[in-house]
Coordinates of C-alpha atoms in Angstrom, one line a residue:
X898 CA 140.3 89.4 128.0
X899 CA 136.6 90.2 127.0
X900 CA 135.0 90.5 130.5
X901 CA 131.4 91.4 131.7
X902 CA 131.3 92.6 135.5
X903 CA 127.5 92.0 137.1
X904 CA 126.8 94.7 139.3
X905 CA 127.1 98.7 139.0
X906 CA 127.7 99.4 143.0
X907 CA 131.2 101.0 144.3
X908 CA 133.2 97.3 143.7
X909 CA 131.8 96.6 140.6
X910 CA 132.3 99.8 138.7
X911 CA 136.0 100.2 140.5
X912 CA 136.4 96.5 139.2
X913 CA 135.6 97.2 135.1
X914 CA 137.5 101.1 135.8
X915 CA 140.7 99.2 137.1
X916 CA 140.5 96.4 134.3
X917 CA 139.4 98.8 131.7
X918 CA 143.0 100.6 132.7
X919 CA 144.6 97.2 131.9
X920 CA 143.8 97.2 128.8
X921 CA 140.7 94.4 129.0
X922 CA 137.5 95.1 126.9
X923 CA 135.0 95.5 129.4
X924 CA 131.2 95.7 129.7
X925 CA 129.4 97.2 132.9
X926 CA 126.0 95.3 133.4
X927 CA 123.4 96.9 135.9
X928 CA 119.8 96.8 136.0
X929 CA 117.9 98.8 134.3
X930 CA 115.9 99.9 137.8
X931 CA 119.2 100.7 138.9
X932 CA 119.6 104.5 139.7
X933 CA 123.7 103.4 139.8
X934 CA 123.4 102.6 136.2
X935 CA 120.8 105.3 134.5
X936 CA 123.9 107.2 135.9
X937 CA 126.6 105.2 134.2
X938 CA 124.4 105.1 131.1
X939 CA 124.4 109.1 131.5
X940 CA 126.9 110.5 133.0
X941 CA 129.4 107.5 132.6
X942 CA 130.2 108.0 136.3
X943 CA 129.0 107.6 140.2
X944 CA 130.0 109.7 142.8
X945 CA 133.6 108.1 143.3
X946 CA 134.9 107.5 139.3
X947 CA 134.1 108.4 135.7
X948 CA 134.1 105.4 133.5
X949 CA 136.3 105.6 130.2
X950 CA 134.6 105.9 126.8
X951 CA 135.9 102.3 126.1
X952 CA 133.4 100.5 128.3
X953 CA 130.5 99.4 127.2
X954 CA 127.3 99.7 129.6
X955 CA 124.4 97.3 129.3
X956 CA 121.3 96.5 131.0
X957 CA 120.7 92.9 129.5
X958 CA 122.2 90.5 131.2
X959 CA 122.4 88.0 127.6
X960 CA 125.1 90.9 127.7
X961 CA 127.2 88.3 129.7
X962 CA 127.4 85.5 126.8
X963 CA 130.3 87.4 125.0
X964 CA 132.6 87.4 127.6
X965 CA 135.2 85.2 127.9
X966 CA 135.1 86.5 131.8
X967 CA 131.9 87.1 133.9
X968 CA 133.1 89.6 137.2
X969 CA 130.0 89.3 139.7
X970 CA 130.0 92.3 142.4
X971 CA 126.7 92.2 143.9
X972 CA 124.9 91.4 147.6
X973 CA 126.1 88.0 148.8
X974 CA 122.7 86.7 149.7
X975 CA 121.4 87.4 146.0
X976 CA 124.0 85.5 144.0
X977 CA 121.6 82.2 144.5
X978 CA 119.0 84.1 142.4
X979 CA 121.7 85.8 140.1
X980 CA 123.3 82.4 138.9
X981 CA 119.3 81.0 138.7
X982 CA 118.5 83.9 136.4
X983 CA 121.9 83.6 134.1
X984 CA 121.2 79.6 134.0
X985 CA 118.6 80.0 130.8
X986 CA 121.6 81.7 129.1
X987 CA 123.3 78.1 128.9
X988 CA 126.6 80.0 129.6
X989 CA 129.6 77.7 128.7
X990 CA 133.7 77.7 128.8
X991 CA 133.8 80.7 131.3
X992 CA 135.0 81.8 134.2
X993 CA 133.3 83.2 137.0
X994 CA 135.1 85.4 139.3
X995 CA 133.2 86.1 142.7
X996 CA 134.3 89.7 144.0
X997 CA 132.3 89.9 146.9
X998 CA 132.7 88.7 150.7
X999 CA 129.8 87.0 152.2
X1000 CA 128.4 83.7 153.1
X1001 CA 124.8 82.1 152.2
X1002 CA 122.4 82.7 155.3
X1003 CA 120.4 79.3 155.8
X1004 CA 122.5 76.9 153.8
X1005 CA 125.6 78.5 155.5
X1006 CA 127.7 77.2 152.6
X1007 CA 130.9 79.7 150.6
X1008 CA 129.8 81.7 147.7
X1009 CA 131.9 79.4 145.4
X1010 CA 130.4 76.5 146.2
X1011 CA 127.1 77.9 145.6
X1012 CA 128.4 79.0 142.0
X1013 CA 130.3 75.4 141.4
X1014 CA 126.5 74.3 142.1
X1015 CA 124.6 76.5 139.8
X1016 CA 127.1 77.0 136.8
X1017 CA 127.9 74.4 134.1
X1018 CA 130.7 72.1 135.1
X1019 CA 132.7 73.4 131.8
X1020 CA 133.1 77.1 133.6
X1021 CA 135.7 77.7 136.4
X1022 CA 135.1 79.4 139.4
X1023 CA 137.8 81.8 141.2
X1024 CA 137.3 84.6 144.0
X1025 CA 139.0 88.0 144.2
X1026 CA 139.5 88.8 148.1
X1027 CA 141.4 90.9 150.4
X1028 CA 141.8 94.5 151.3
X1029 CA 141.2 98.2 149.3
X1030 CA 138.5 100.6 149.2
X1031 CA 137.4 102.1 145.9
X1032 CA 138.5 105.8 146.8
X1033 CA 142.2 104.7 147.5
X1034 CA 142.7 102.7 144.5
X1035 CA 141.1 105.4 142.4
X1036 CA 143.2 108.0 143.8
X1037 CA 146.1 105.7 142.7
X1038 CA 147.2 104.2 146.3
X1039 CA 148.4 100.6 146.0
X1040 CA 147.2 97.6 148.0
X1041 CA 147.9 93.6 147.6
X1042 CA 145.1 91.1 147.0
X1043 CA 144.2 87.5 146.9
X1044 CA 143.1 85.5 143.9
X1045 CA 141.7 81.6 144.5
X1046 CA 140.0 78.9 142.7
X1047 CA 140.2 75.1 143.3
X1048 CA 141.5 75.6 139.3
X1049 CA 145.2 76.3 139.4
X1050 CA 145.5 77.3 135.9
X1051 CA 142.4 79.6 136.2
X1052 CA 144.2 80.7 138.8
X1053 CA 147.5 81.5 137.9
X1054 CA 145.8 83.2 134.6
X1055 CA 143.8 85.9 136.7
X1056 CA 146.4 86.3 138.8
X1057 CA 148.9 87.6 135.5
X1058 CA 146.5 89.3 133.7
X1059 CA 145.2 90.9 136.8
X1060 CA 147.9 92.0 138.2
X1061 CA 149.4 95.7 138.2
X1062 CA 151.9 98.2 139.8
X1063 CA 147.9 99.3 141.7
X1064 CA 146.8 96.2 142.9
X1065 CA 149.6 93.1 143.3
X1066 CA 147.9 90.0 143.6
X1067 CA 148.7 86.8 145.4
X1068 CA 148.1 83.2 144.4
X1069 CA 145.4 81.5 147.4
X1070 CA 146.0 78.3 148.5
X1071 CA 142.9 77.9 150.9
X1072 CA 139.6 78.2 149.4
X1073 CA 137.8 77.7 152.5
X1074 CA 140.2 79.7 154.5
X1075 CA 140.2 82.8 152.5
X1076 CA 136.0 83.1 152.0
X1077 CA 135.4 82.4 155.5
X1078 CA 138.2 84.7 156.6
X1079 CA 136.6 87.7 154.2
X1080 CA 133.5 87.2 155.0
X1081 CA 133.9 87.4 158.6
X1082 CA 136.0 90.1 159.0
X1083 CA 132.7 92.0 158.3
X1084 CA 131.7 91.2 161.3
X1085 CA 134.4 92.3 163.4
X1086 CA 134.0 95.4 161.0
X1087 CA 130.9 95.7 162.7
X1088 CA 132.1 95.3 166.1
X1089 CA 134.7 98.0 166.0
X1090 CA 132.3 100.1 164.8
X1091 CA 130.3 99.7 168.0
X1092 CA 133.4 100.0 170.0
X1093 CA 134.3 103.4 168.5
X1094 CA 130.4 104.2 168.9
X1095 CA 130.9 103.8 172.4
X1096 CA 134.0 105.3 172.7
X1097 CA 136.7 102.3 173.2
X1098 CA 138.4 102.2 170.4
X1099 CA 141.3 101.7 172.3
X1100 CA 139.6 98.1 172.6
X1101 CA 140.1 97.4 168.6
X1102 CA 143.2 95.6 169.3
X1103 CA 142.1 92.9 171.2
X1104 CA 139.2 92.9 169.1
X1105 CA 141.3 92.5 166.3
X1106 CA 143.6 89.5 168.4
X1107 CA 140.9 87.9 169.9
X1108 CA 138.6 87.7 166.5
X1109 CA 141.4 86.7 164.5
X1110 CA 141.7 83.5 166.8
X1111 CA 138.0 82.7 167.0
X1112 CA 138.2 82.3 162.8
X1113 CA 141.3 80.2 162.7
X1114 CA 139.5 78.0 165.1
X1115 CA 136.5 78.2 162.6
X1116 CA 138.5 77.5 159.5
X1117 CA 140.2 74.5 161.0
X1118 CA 137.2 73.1 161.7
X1119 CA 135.9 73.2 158.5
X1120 CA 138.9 71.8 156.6
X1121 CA 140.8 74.8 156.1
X1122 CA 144.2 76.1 157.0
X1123 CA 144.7 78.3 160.4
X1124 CA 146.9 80.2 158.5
X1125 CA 144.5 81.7 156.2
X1126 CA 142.8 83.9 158.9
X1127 CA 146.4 85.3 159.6
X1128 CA 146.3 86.4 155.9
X1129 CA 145.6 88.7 153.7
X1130 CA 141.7 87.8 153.2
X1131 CA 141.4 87.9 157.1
X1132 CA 144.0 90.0 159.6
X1133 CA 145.4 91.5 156.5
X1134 CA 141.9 93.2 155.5
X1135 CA 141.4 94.7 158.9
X1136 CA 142.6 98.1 158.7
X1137 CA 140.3 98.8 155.6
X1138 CA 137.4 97.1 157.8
X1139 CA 138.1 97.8 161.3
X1140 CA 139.7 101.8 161.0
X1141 CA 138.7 102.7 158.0
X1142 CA 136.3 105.6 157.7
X1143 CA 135.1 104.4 154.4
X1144 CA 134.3 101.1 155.7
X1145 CA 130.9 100.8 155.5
X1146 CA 130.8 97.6 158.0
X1147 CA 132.2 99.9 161.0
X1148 CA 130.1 102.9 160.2
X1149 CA 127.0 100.6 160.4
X1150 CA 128.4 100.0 163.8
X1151 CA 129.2 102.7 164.9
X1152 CA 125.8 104.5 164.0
X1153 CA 124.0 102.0 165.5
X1154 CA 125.4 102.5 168.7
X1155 CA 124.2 106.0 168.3
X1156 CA 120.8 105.2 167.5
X1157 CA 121.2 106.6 163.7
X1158 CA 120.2 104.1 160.7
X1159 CA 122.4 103.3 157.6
X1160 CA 121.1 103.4 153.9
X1161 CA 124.0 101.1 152.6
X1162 CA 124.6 97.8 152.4
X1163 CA 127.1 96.0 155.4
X1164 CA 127.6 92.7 154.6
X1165 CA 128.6 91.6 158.2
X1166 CA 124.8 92.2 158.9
X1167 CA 124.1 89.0 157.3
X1168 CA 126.9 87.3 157.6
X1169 CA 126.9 87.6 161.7
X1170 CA 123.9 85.3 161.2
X1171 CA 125.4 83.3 158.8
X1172 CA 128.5 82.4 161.2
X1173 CA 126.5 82.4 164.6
X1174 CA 125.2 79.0 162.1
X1175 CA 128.5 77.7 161.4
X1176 CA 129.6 77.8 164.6
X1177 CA 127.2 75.8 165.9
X1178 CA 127.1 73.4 162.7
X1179 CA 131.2 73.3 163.7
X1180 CA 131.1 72.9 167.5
X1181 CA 133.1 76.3 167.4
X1182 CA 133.0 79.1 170.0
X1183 CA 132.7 82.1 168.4
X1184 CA 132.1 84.7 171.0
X1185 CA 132.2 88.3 168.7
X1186 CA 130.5 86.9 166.0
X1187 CA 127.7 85.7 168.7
X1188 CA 128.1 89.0 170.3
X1189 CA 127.1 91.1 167.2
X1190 CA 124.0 88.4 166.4
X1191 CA 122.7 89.1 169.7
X1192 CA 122.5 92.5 169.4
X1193 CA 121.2 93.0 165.7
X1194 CA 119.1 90.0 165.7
X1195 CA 118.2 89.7 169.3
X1196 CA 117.8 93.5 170.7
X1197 CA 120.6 92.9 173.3
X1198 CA 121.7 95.6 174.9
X1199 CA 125.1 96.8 173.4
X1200 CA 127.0 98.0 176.0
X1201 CA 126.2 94.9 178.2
X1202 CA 126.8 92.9 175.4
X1203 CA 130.1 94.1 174.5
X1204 CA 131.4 94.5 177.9
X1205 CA 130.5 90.8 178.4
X1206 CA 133.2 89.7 175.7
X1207 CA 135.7 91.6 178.4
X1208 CA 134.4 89.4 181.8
X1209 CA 134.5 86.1 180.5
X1210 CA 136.3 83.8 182.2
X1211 CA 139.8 83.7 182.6
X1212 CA 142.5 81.8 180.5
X1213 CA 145.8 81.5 178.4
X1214 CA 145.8 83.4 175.4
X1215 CA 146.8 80.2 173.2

């Protein structure tokens, strides 16, 4: 495959070092304002990988039209203006593979549908979900994903020439499921992190149960399986999210808890909002993900906030 990946952070340059090793010809695009990528265009490497001499780096984005395969790692809440900005490029016969968690603050709607909206109907659209951070794959230690798309053949194509003795893949069957279950695992990200800030950790296990339970209800109601936040996209990513030191989602929590700001981006921040939406779009309870909103949109306090998720009323667990 001749693939361009969009966006020179941590995911994104892991992405085209990981595909590079399987033999793909890849580009790296990143701004030009981009500190990440006067790095790259440098050094050839970041503070977590060196990039091979076979990738190409480029800071035009018309860099995109000779791929067969566009990767997009960036901020969920700029793909919107990403896809507007690649639209004058007439891009045609692609696909699009989404490798980020997150879901549209406002429109409250799955970052594939935003791309099925913005790209031409002749390019497919997949996502590339589930568990790993970039310092354990680079340091050669294996995890499973998920690859989806409403296109089974797009599918089943990623999913081969993806696939590796690093990374082994697994063939989605719930679009809805899957997004909404890896984007929200953010927030319960976010959560522990607050819970280890305050020094309950022992309390990430019913966090884990309990938050679990309040996305299946989620999902259903939206069309998608129960299943799906049992999975790999969902429960399955919550030890890279919710134990993790290098999860950036629980350090944000944890940090703020202890009064100390973050310089990186945690996706849950945005995508606690996002759901807090949903939920009420859906008629769904969702009391963690309401529970983080209130505090980082509302001031609540967190320790009465958190402990209030521990004293509601009583009932059966299913």
């Amino acid at each position: 495959m001749k693939i361009t990946v969009i966006g020179c952070g941590r995911w994104g340059s892991l992405i085209t070092w990981y595909l590079n090793r399987l033999g793909h010809e890849m580009t790296l695009y990143g701004r030009e304002s981009s500190p990440h990528m006067q790095r790259f265009l440098t050094e050839r490497k970041n503070d977590l990988l060196t990039l091979d001499e076979r990738v190409h780096m480029s800071t035009d984005i018309a860099c995109v039209k000779e791929a067969d395969t566009v990767v997009i790692s960036i901020g969920s809440q700029g793909l919107r203006s990403l896809l507007e900005e690649l639209r004058p490029l007439e891009l045609k016969n692609k696909l699009f593979v989404l490798c980020m968690k997150g879901i549209e603050v406002g429109s409250g709607k799955r970052l594939s549908e935003i791309a099925a909206e913005q790209v031409d109907s002749s390019n497919a659209v997949a996502v590339w979900l589930g568990p790993g951070h970039v310092q354990e794959f680079y340091a050669g230690i294996p995890n499973c994903m998920v690859i989806d798309s409403d296109n089974e053949l797009v599918k089943r194509r990623l999913v081969e020439e993806f696939s590796s003795d690093l990374i082994r893949f697994y063939y989605g069957t719930d679009l809805i499921g899957n997004e909404i279950g890896a984007a929200s695992k953010n927030v319960v990200g976010i959560a522990a992190g607050m819970l280890d800030g305050m020094k309950l950790s022992t309390l990430k296990g019913a966090l884990m149960s309990r938050g679990t339970r309040e996305i299946a209800r989620l999902i259903v109601a939206m069309g998608g399986s129960e299943l799906s936040a049992y999975g790999l996209c969902h429960l399955g990513d919550y030890e890279a999210t919710v134990f993790s030191p290098y999860s950036h989602n629980r350090l944000f929590g944890e940090r703020l808890v202890q009064g100390e700001t973050c310089d990186f981006l945690a996706e849950g921040y945005y995508t606690a909002k996002a759901m807090v939406e949903l939920g009420q779009r859906y008629g769904v309870e969702l009391p963690i993900c309401q529970a983080v909103y209130e505090v980082l949109y509302e001031s609540a306090d967190i320790h009465k906030t958190l402990g209030a998720l521990f004293s509601r009323s009583l009932k059966q667990e299913f």
